[in-house]
XYZ file of C-alpha atoms in Angstrom:
735
model
C 70.725 43.145 97.890
C 71.860 45.645 100.388
C 75.504 45.503 99.413
C 74.547 48.483 97.318
C 71.839 49.717 99.628
C 72.191 53.365 98.782
C 71.376 52.538 95.191
C 67.996 51.104 96.095
C 66.541 54.453 97.094
C 65.419 55.376 93.575
C 63.182 52.293 93.595
C 61.681 53.155 96.945
C 63.800 51.113 99.358
C 64.499 53.194 102.449
C 68.092 53.342 103.629
C 69.275 55.130 106.767
C 70.910 58.432 105.921
C 69.546 58.489 102.366
C 66.387 60.205 101.064
C 63.712 57.509 101.271
C 60.426 56.629 99.671
C 58.901 55.281 102.860
C 59.830 56.218 106.416
C 57.625 55.990 109.498
C 54.410 56.464 107.556
C 53.193 55.096 104.272
C 53.977 58.298 102.409
C 55.921 58.690 99.211
C 58.962 60.903 99.025
C 60.809 60.998 95.718
C 64.455 61.970 96.171
C 65.023 65.156 94.172
C 67.420 64.823 91.267
C 69.721 67.396 92.822
C 70.333 65.074 95.791
C 71.903 62.275 93.796
C 73.734 64.754 91.593
C 75.320 66.297 94.673
C 75.981 62.847 96.157
C 77.839 61.601 93.105
C 79.763 64.850 92.771
C 80.700 64.714 96.441
C 81.837 61.101 96.157
C 83.948 61.994 93.174
C 85.427 65.024 94.890
C 86.248 63.184 98.106
C 87.944 60.470 96.072
C 90.129 63.126 94.421
C 88.970 61.911 91.033
C 91.784 60.943 88.690
C 94.509 60.715 91.333
C 92.917 57.872 93.252
C 91.854 56.080 90.115
C 95.355 56.345 88.622
C 96.867 54.824 91.776
C 94.250 52.077 91.652
C 95.088 51.323 88.002
C 98.793 51.039 88.865
C 97.999 48.591 91.686
C 95.727 46.689 89.316
C 98.464 46.436 86.693
C 100.872 45.078 89.283
C 98.262 42.585 90.395
C 97.689 41.466 86.807
C 101.385 40.702 86.418
C 101.254 38.556 89.566
C 98.030 36.865 88.492
C 99.477 36.084 85.075
C 102.309 34.143 86.718
C 99.788 32.196 88.812
C 97.331 31.493 85.992
C 99.021 28.560 84.280
C 95.915 26.385 84.844
C 93.444 29.179 84.108
C 92.977 28.439 80.404
C 92.454 25.215 78.482
C 93.156 25.315 74.710
C 90.356 24.431 72.317
C 90.839 20.826 71.122
C 91.419 20.140 67.430
C 88.218 19.200 65.631
C 88.501 15.885 63.791
C 87.633 15.751 60.093
C 84.929 13.380 58.896
C 86.085 9.902 57.925
C 83.376 9.176 55.352
C 80.162 11.206 54.971
C 79.181 14.046 57.324
C 76.063 15.820 58.568
C 76.220 19.420 59.803
C 73.318 20.246 62.111
C 72.885 24.032 62.017
C 71.082 25.573 64.970
C 70.543 29.038 66.414
C 74.082 29.980 67.480
C 75.903 29.029 64.273
C 73.689 30.223 61.386
C 76.576 31.332 59.169
C 78.846 30.073 56.402
C 82.022 31.955 57.410
C 84.332 31.019 60.319
C 82.345 27.857 60.985
C 84.683 25.124 62.323
C 82.039 22.407 61.994
C 81.396 23.195 58.337
C 85.124 23.336 57.586
C 85.809 19.929 59.192
C 82.763 18.357 57.519
C 83.647 19.766 54.088
C 86.670 17.449 53.996
C 84.410 14.374 54.139
C 85.399 12.044 51.248
C 81.774 11.139 50.508
C 80.324 14.625 50.870
C 78.143 16.261 53.504
C 74.532 17.111 54.309
C 73.676 20.505 55.866
C 70.373 20.624 57.727
C 68.318 23.004 59.836
C 65.317 21.805 61.848
C 62.622 24.087 63.235
C 61.989 22.422 66.605
C 58.692 22.832 68.462
C 60.041 23.450 71.964
C 62.320 26.241 70.709
C 59.640 27.856 68.540
C 57.285 27.958 71.542
C 59.769 30.222 73.324
C 59.861 32.868 70.626
C 57.899 36.064 70.265
C 56.650 36.881 66.786
C 59.551 39.296 66.264
C 62.160 36.739 67.279
C 60.554 34.067 65.116
C 60.842 36.492 62.194
C 64.525 36.970 63.034
C 65.090 33.221 63.084
C 63.340 32.660 59.745
C 65.273 35.423 57.976
C 68.545 34.102 59.430
C 67.796 30.609 58.098
C 66.823 32.063 54.705
C 70.114 33.958 54.528
C 72.105 30.887 55.617
C 70.475 28.962 52.797
C 71.556 31.637 50.289
C 75.136 31.717 51.572
C 75.476 27.921 51.484
C 74.122 27.754 47.935
C 77.025 29.988 46.871
C 79.338 27.275 48.223
C 77.468 24.492 46.437
C 75.820 23.230 49.635
C 72.015 22.983 49.729
C 70.357 23.353 53.143
C 67.852 20.636 54.060
C 64.915 22.139 56.006
C 62.613 20.223 58.361
C 60.079 20.880 61.131
C 60.006 18.386 63.995
C 58.917 17.803 67.570
C 62.278 16.178 68.366
C 65.114 17.649 66.295
C 67.759 15.283 67.684
C 65.662 12.278 66.670
C 65.367 13.721 63.168
C 69.135 14.287 62.916
C 69.787 10.685 63.927
C 67.273 9.473 61.335
C 68.912 11.587 58.624
C 72.364 10.343 59.619
C 71.269 6.723 59.316
C 69.537 7.431 56.006
C 72.643 8.916 54.357
C 75.128 6.644 56.119
C 76.958 9.473 57.902
C 80.084 8.673 59.867
C 80.197 12.047 61.673
C 77.674 14.654 62.828
C 78.931 18.172 63.599
C 77.047 20.164 66.262
C 77.852 23.534 67.811
C 78.074 23.538 71.628
C 76.363 26.588 73.104
C 75.613 26.959 76.851
C 71.956 27.882 76.256
C 69.532 25.371 77.754
C 67.685 24.322 74.577
C 71.001 23.853 72.776
C 72.503 21.753 75.582
C 69.328 19.641 75.797
C 69.355 18.963 72.058
C 73.031 18.014 72.108
C 72.591 15.683 75.097
C 69.598 14.057 73.418
C 71.561 13.459 70.191
C 74.529 11.990 72.069
C 72.190 9.612 73.888
C 70.527 8.504 70.638
C 73.830 8.022 68.802
C 75.770 5.955 71.324
C 76.244 3.304 68.634
C 77.201 5.864 65.982
C 77.644 8.055 64.096
C 80.322 10.043 65.956
C 79.012 13.315 67.420
C 81.628 16.030 66.870
C 80.941 19.045 69.087
C 82.703 22.279 68.285
C 83.005 25.879 69.435
C 84.626 28.970 67.942
C 86.295 30.684 70.915
C 87.654 34.176 70.572
C 91.068 32.646 71.304
C 91.838 28.995 70.579
C 94.378 29.155 73.438
C 91.426 29.922 75.734
C 88.881 27.352 74.633
C 87.585 26.858 78.167
C 88.321 27.893 81.733
C 90.455 25.780 84.026
C 90.031 26.226 87.770
C 89.280 29.919 87.981
C 85.876 31.631 87.999
C 87.379 35.078 88.630
C 87.505 37.513 85.754
C 90.634 39.308 86.964
C 92.605 36.046 86.851
C 91.262 35.275 83.380
C 92.014 38.816 82.150
C 95.612 38.507 83.312
C 95.992 35.157 81.556
C 94.793 36.425 78.159
C 96.590 39.748 78.341
C 99.259 38.718 75.846
C 97.055 36.437 73.728
C 95.606 37.995 70.592
C 92.160 36.935 69.324
C 92.314 34.103 66.794
C 91.823 35.013 63.137
C 88.644 33.698 61.469
C 88.945 30.517 59.424
C 89.506 30.768 55.686
C 86.458 30.244 53.414
C 85.306 26.667 52.929
C 85.947 24.881 49.598
C 82.977 23.190 47.899
C 82.631 19.618 49.216
C 82.334 16.396 47.242
C 78.988 16.263 45.435
C 76.364 13.555 45.869
C 72.660 13.067 45.260
C 70.040 13.657 47.944
C 66.389 14.639 47.833
C 66.660 18.021 49.567
C 63.702 19.902 51.026
C 64.713 23.548 50.674
C 61.344 25.171 51.345
C 61.295 27.305 54.486
C 57.864 27.012 56.154
C 55.660 30.081 56.474
C 54.594 31.580 59.805
C 51.208 29.909 59.396
C 52.781 26.500 58.748
C 55.066 26.822 61.769
C 52.194 27.900 63.997
C 50.058 24.979 62.828
C 52.868 22.492 63.499
C 53.519 24.036 66.892
C 49.871 23.904 67.956
C 49.803 20.208 67.098
C 52.899 19.537 69.236
C 53.297 19.102 72.982
C 54.404 22.769 73.141
C 51.143 24.117 71.731
C 49.886 25.263 75.124
C 52.968 27.432 75.585
C 52.259 29.184 72.286
C 48.652 29.868 73.318
C 49.889 31.247 76.639
C 52.055 33.794 74.827
C 49.327 34.649 72.344
C 46.913 35.406 75.185
C 48.962 38.514 75.996
C 48.926 41.845 74.213
C 52.697 41.737 73.823
C 54.310 44.862 72.351
C 57.162 44.023 69.949
C 59.738 46.000 71.930
C 63.055 47.342 70.688
C 64.911 45.394 68.052
C 65.200 44.503 64.394
C 63.096 41.824 62.698
C 65.748 41.113 60.020
C 68.762 38.889 60.601
C 71.287 36.847 58.678
C 74.986 36.756 57.907
C 74.716 39.400 55.195
C 72.802 41.835 57.416
C 75.116 41.283 60.388
C 78.192 41.936 58.266
C 76.554 45.083 56.853
C 75.891 46.459 60.343
C 79.404 45.543 61.491
C 80.977 47.286 58.500
C 78.843 50.403 59.010
C 79.881 50.458 62.692
C 83.578 50.182 61.819
C 83.477 52.736 59.009
C 81.100 55.388 60.393
C 80.660 54.688 64.104
C 77.863 54.035 66.578
C 75.660 57.009 65.694
C 75.475 55.973 62.042
C 74.344 52.478 63.013
C 71.787 53.836 65.482
C 70.269 56.156 62.887
C 70.268 53.389 60.296
C 68.271 51.044 62.520
C 66.202 53.346 64.739
C 65.995 56.573 62.746
C 67.160 60.083 63.744
C 66.814 61.062 67.396
C 63.375 62.413 68.193
C 62.144 61.708 64.677
C 58.495 62.323 65.543
C 57.616 58.689 65.998
C 54.668 57.583 68.077
C 55.335 56.903 71.746
C 56.263 53.203 71.962
C 53.830 50.756 73.539
C 56.696 48.826 75.111
C 57.854 50.342 78.425
C 61.365 49.067 77.758
C 61.535 50.850 74.415
C 59.953 53.952 75.974
C 62.798 54.125 78.508
C 65.377 53.660 75.723
C 63.811 56.366 73.532
C 63.673 58.739 76.487
C 67.459 58.497 76.778
C 68.095 58.550 73.013
C 65.871 61.624 72.647
C 67.676 63.347 75.517
C 70.155 66.221 75.341
C 73.005 64.043 74.015
C 70.990 61.997 71.525
C 72.406 58.560 70.735
C 75.709 59.687 72.271
C 73.862 59.699 75.577
C 73.664 55.900 75.473
C 76.273 53.793 77.233
C 79.571 53.316 75.365
C 79.184 50.210 73.138
C 75.423 50.135 73.772
C 74.595 50.595 70.093
C 76.944 47.745 69.144
C 75.555 45.483 71.834
C 71.888 46.194 71.113
C 72.146 45.902 67.337
C 74.281 42.759 67.178
C 73.556 40.813 70.386
C 70.810 38.673 68.880
C 72.508 38.245 65.502
C 75.920 37.482 66.997
C 75.202 35.788 70.335
C 71.819 34.088 69.848
C 71.713 33.316 66.120
C 75.453 33.242 65.437
C 75.128 34.975 62.050
C 78.736 36.079 62.466
C 81.377 34.787 64.850
C 83.040 36.733 67.644
C 86.337 36.291 65.818
C 84.979 37.901 62.659
C 83.609 40.808 64.686
C 86.862 41.224 66.635
C 88.993 41.242 63.486
C 86.999 44.093 61.954
C 86.653 46.077 65.184
C 90.423 46.072 65.683
C 90.668 48.254 62.573
C 88.213 50.914 63.756
C 87.909 53.993 65.954
C 87.118 54.762 69.599
C 83.616 53.333 69.207
C 85.212 50.103 68.006
C 87.420 49.907 71.098
C 84.355 50.100 73.319
C 82.676 47.411 71.201
C 85.744 45.172 71.558
C 85.458 45.447 75.337
C 81.811 44.409 75.093
C 82.804 41.476 72.876
C 85.448 40.376 75.393
C 82.775 40.462 78.113
C 80.485 38.274 75.982
C 83.292 35.752 75.569
C 84.049 35.717 79.296
C 80.442 34.937 80.158
C 80.269 32.195 77.526
C 83.330 30.537 79.062
C 81.957 31.053 82.574
C 78.623 29.477 81.628
C 80.278 26.403 80.134
C 82.444 26.067 83.252
C 79.382 26.376 85.505
C 77.599 23.647 83.548
C 80.601 21.302 83.742
C 80.895 21.914 87.466
C 77.180 21.324 88.064
C 77.335 18.090 86.063
C 80.343 16.788 87.982
C 79.191 17.760 91.479
C 75.437 17.302 91.060
C 72.951 19.952 92.207
C 69.835 17.786 92.470
C 66.957 18.384 93.017
C 67.974 21.559 91.127
C 69.611 22.037 87.752
C 71.904 24.957 86.917
C 71.087 26.164 83.419
C 71.438 29.179 81.113
C 68.800 31.082 79.161
C 69.673 33.450 76.317
C 67.749 36.693 76.742
C 68.213 38.911 73.652
C 71.363 36.859 73.085
C 72.774 37.481 76.585
C 73.339 34.499 78.882
C 71.377 34.467 82.146
C 71.930 31.694 84.671
C 68.961 30.106 86.418
C 68.109 27.186 88.663
C 65.252 24.850 87.825
C 63.792 21.591 89.151
C 65.493 18.474 87.805
C 62.193 16.605 87.584
C 59.360 19.146 87.279
C 55.933 18.235 88.624
C 52.520 19.642 87.740
C 50.749 19.118 91.063
C 51.283 22.655 92.359
C 51.791 25.923 90.473
C 55.478 26.654 89.833
C 57.239 29.523 91.595
C 59.488 32.002 89.779
C 61.799 33.797 92.229
C 63.555 37.120 91.555
C 66.532 38.219 93.645
C 67.439 41.658 94.960
C 70.276 44.038 94.139
C 73.719 42.361 93.888
C 72.293 38.928 94.745
C 71.636 35.987 92.422
C 69.460 32.939 91.847
C 71.520 30.745 94.195
C 70.062 32.666 97.148
C 66.804 30.772 96.543
C 68.318 27.263 96.481
C 67.547 26.481 100.173
C 63.958 27.661 99.726
C 63.608 25.583 96.552
C 64.800 22.507 98.409
C 62.394 23.158 101.300
C 59.446 23.447 98.895
C 60.519 20.397 96.886
C 60.494 18.216 100.002
C 56.813 18.879 100.827
C 54.102 16.269 100.484
C 52.781 18.408 97.639
C 56.068 19.652 96.109
C 56.416 22.978 94.342
C 58.736 23.557 91.398
C 60.982 26.588 91.924
C 62.702 28.523 89.160
C 65.061 31.372 90.033
C 66.769 33.655 87.525
C 69.894 35.797 87.542
C 68.639 39.147 86.259
C 70.687 40.729 83.511
C 73.597 42.563 85.179
C 73.788 40.320 88.289
C 75.107 36.957 89.413
C 76.525 34.865 86.581
C 74.287 36.587 84.035
C 75.938 38.796 81.468
C 76.423 42.441 82.396
C 76.201 44.141 79.008
C 76.908 47.852 78.516
C 73.227 48.768 78.167
C 71.175 51.554 79.689
C 69.599 49.148 82.170
C 66.334 50.440 83.590
C 63.647 48.826 85.724
C 61.761 48.132 82.496
C 64.656 46.072 81.103
C 64.525 43.853 84.194
C 60.739 43.617 83.999
C 60.969 42.477 80.379
C 63.631 39.918 81.278
C 61.339 38.418 83.949
C 58.308 38.272 81.636
C 60.284 36.709 78.800
C 61.788 34.095 81.118
C 58.397 33.082 82.486
C 56.911 32.693 79.010
C 59.967 30.987 77.487
C 61.363 28.765 80.246
C 58.661 28.201 82.870
C 56.143 28.093 80.050
C 52.984 27.926 82.163
C 51.112 30.096 84.697
C 53.184 30.609 87.839
C 53.506 32.437 91.136
C 56.017 35.307 91.119
C 58.207 35.890 94.171
C 60.614 38.780 94.671
C 62.983 40.088 97.307
C 63.905 43.772 97.632
C 64.177 45.215 94.106
C 63.169 41.765 92.861
C 59.870 42.304 94.664
C 59.316 45.472 92.678
C 60.069 43.540 89.474
C 57.550 40.869 90.520
C 54.888 43.551 91.009
C 55.718 45.134 87.639
C 55.623 41.838 85.735
C 52.410 40.766 87.488
C 50.665 43.989 86.505
C 51.320 43.173 82.858
C 50.770 39.404 82.969
C 47.532 39.502 84.936
C 45.975 36.966 87.275
C 45.532 34.209 84.679
C 49.286 33.898 84.047
C 50.717 35.315 87.286
C 48.675 33.237 89.736
C 49.971 35.101 92.765
C 52.708 37.420 93.995
C 54.936 36.828 97.032
C 56.804 39.878 98.339
C 59.847 39.433 100.576
C 60.788 42.809 102.065
C 60.008 44.358 98.727
C 61.198 47.665 97.379
C 58.832 50.029 95.614
C 57.286 53.442 96.304
C 54.321 52.730 98.595
C 51.663 55.282 99.534
C 48.609 55.297 101.729
C 45.329 55.039 99.833
C 44.581 58.694 100.573
C 48.027 59.901 99.467
C 47.854 57.846 96.311
C 44.502 59.352 95.331
C 45.922 62.821 95.954
C 48.928 61.958 93.766
C 46.648 60.833 90.918
C 44.628 64.042 91.087
C 47.669 66.322 91.208
C 49.764 64.560 88.564
C 47.169 63.943 85.884
C 46.818 60.170 86.117
C 48.872 57.054 86.659
C 52.500 56.880 85.592
C 51.695 54.443 82.784
C 48.980 56.761 81.470
C 51.414 59.656 81.433
C 54.129 57.561 79.777
C 51.733 56.941 76.892
C 51.559 60.699 76.258
C 55.243 61.545 76.027
C 58.608 61.637 77.756
C 58.788 64.786 79.872
C 56.910 67.757 81.238
C 54.468 67.652 78.330
C 53.249 64.349 79.792
C 53.506 65.365 83.443
C 56.819 63.526 83.886
C 60.295 64.737 84.919
C 62.541 65.825 82.079
C 65.501 63.550 81.396
C 68.569 65.505 82.488
C 71.450 63.123 83.237
C 74.736 64.103 84.887
C 77.954 63.891 82.830
C 78.760 60.321 81.850
C 82.311 60.455 83.203
C 81.000 61.511 86.587
C 78.437 58.711 86.707
C 81.025 56.126 85.687
C 83.523 57.327 88.257
C 80.901 57.459 91.006
C 79.742 53.918 90.183
C 83.308 52.619 90.116
C 84.213 54.363 93.392
C 81.105 53.048 95.147
C 81.622 49.482 93.927
C 85.304 49.544 94.857
C 84.451 50.890 98.295
C 81.760 48.287 98.929
C 83.789 45.222 97.945
C 85.872 44.983 101.160
C 82.740 45.457 103.286
C 80.361 42.909 101.733
C 80.671 40.376 104.552
C 79.995 42.922 107.286
C 76.966 44.345 105.469
C 75.479 40.882 104.987
C 75.881 39.918 108.642
C 73.945 43.030 109.584
C 71.149 42.017 107.247
C 70.914 38.387 108.457
C 70.350 38.949 112.196
C 68.924 35.516 113.099
C 71.100 33.266 110.929
C 74.474 34.429 109.639
C 75.589 31.013 108.379
C 74.651 31.679 104.717
C 76.545 34.979 104.595
C 80.062 33.557 104.180
C 79.384 31.853 100.840
C 77.087 34.660 99.722
C 79.785 37.274 100.348
C 82.235 35.337 98.153
C 79.634 35.032 95.402
C 78.812 38.748 95.443
C 82.510 39.645 95.437
C 83.125 37.381 92.428
C 80.133 38.803 90.567
C 81.227 42.377 91.277
C 84.490 41.803 89.407
C 82.851 40.786 86.139
C 83.314 43.202 83.221
C 80.779 46.061 83.252
C 79.608 45.108 86.759
C 79.563 48.765 87.796
C 77.336 49.639 84.836
C 74.232 48.596 86.781
C 75.094 51.153 89.451
C 75.796 53.856 86.879
C 72.444 53.211 85.231
C 70.497 54.384 88.274
C 70.808 57.873 86.813
C 68.900 56.568 83.762
C 65.908 54.997 85.469
C 62.518 55.887 84.101
C 59.716 57.139 86.346
C 58.798 54.546 88.960
C 55.256 53.292 88.995
C 54.072 53.252 92.642
C 53.288 49.899 94.213
C 49.686 51.105 94.527
C 49.438 51.504 90.755
C 51.018 48.128 90.007
C 48.964 46.178 92.537
C 45.737 47.895 91.484
C 46.341 46.840 87.874
C 47.147 43.298 88.998
C 44.195 43.108 91.412
C 41.784 44.116 88.631
C 42.545 40.754 86.972
C 41.972 38.721 90.158
C 45.562 38.822 91.432
C 46.468 37.626 94.934
C 49.246 38.834 97.220
C 51.311 37.292 100.011
C 53.706 39.491 102.001
C 56.414 37.756 104.029
C 58.096 40.579 105.910
C 61.338 40.215 107.853
C 60.545 42.365 110.889
C 64.173 42.945 111.916
C 65.147 44.417 108.529
C 67.682 47.239 108.926
C 66.613 48.653 105.555
C 63.222 50.031 104.531
C 63.146 52.403 107.500
C 64.585 49.928 110.019
C 62.807 47.428 112.308
C 60.397 50.052 113.703
C 59.026 50.666 110.224
C 58.456 47.040 109.199
C 54.956 46.702 110.761
C 53.927 49.885 108.934
C 55.447 48.621 105.697
C 53.646 45.274 106.022
C 50.318 46.962 106.723
C 50.922 49.362 103.846
C 51.199 46.503 101.345
C 48.097 44.820 102.721
C 45.994 47.970 102.472
C 47.447 49.452 99.264
C 44.533 48.214 97.153
C 41.193 47.983 98.983
C 39.476 44.676 98.311
C 42.545 42.834 97.022
C 43.093 39.278 98.300
C 46.146 39.669 100.566
C 47.806 37.778 103.385
C 50.552 39.195 105.588
C 53.063 37.030 107.458
C 55.393 38.854 109.874
C 58.687 36.982 110.285
C 60.001 38.073 113.669
C 63.780 38.171 113.974
C 64.385 37.963 110.215
C 66.180 40.635 108.260
C 66.140 41.812 104.666
C 66.390 38.370 102.968
C 64.099 36.025 104.920
C 63.991 33.428 102.126
C 67.716 32.834 102.631
C 67.937 33.500 106.343
C 64.934 31.337 107.300
C 63.968 29.271 104.215
C 61.814 26.779 106.111
C 59.657 29.504 107.670
C 59.153 31.178 104.316
C 58.433 27.816 102.676
C 55.743 27.135 105.316
C 54.050 30.458 104.600
C 54.295 30.178 100.811
C 53.199 26.557 100.567
C 50.150 26.934 102.788
C 49.064 30.099 100.933
C 49.467 28.526 97.493
C 47.760 25.314 98.596
C 44.820 27.107 100.209
C 44.278 30.154 97.990
C 46.117 29.883 94.686
C 46.070 26.284 93.495
C 43.410 25.595 90.891
């Protein structure tokens, strides 16, 4: 979104007064690095650096005191978990694969007639997982089994199409009085819990539990503002982990303790209703990306202890090897961008503070639950400066977990039909999305990607307009990592992180070929994802005033000749001048952080005015949108996305992306708001529209000028955009 318009320039979105990638002609101008270095330095100097920030911190402290007095209803304590009355079942799932600090296991272990621990590999969850993540899940279950054996508790293993149905069957078989299930905001976890509760209306009792960082803050009350929450917990220490569980009462049961092989799981999955989703993923040449393929409670505790004792660099070297250790250039663009930073002048210290902690433990802690937040917090409190940064990241994870649960409760009570508000865990991080309540298969689904500072809710009016058609279209819209109600982790976020997030969401949640739509920077992400997915999975691309460096055909050919090939070809050769790419030379981290903070702080009071300028024909949506953006901008690490613009990898021109997509039969629709004040202003919009249409000779394209509309036509004029999209999909895309 344009609330941070000046930040869009690196991705090719023209902004008045800022070096642009596209002015009155379809030529490409890359802002020299010195420009943004001088800009950040100037911003810092004009703000008088530490003086202004110190005054701001004093005002903030005063505000926190006031907010603390007003926040009586901000927090709701975690309710006491009832112990089992007779025999118990503990249903382990991704999110609680541990033996320590497990409230459900502790309550169930008091069952007079003993307990049954079970884990069920469920088809619809397995279909979401890449091969690397499936390996993580299997090793986590294997380790859980080992840890439970030490406590005298075998783990019963099953594979099923409907895990909730299997849990109910087991409960009836053993005569359980209570079933303990962890409540996690992730969509597959909430669906499984709801299904079990529906099946067990007549018993046994379903005991849901959570392990909040603070039992006094088990859930949010009325607030959705982080500053109010932060003031309320200021004097509340994290809760200590639970004591180890005593061995439960013994009893006889015919346990199946064999963990199925990859081949067995794949065979079961192919025979299920989710088999097509697996084949869709397998049709892609998917690079593994950055991350470990080993998980489990023991491994997570080892990494945590190494982090506390020796710091972030020791953990990074343990998992990823020494900086610049002569490894092959990664096939994954996301990992390439990470290695470029890690191999830079500062090595692993050039990563964001707490990035090593977040990257190494996010899946093990947040997705799999191999250790609890409370266990991590207790150890980190005893460590060094690196540990303090990690604690801040952990607090941010907890805030977003509470926010997600509050969003889900609110959506359930108010009703958002025909759309559902849901959460998807990407690499462990929670990302909000909207989805159709009752999906149809008549038309291809649409996956919409928002612009800078916006969120998935911007697409709700368009989704409703498309749902009401005679031939309805299902619309999914995702909060990209770092925006909206998605988590904003302290990562080096590059365009390739967002691209990976989009691709993973399509394969995991949408689960079938779809049309990609993107606005502003979201349009550039749609192009990037489409280039990888190809025309068989990405059935079409819809650009709404898209960002992205765009050249004339002649200029693009000249660029290829002078530079030594496409950007992706050069990325496969190396990281810098040896591959014909700019060397990574970031400004000082303190300067970037201060510049990002100063810019965000300066923009917050002006959000409403900026939005009205960008919605020239219909300003009605801007009031609610301004409040949403302001709320989102106050989340922990919100300014990190701005600071990461100094870390972006080389941008692939739109010409390169669309050419790759067109070679697989891709189709393109451009809906261009012609009164857009960005991208060179209204006079440049006809040139921009024509530039997209002619970027790749021979590509199937359709251009729709939207007179009077500004930068976000899908929100400003949803019916007009729905008309254009629906007719194009119906006539040219539908198969």
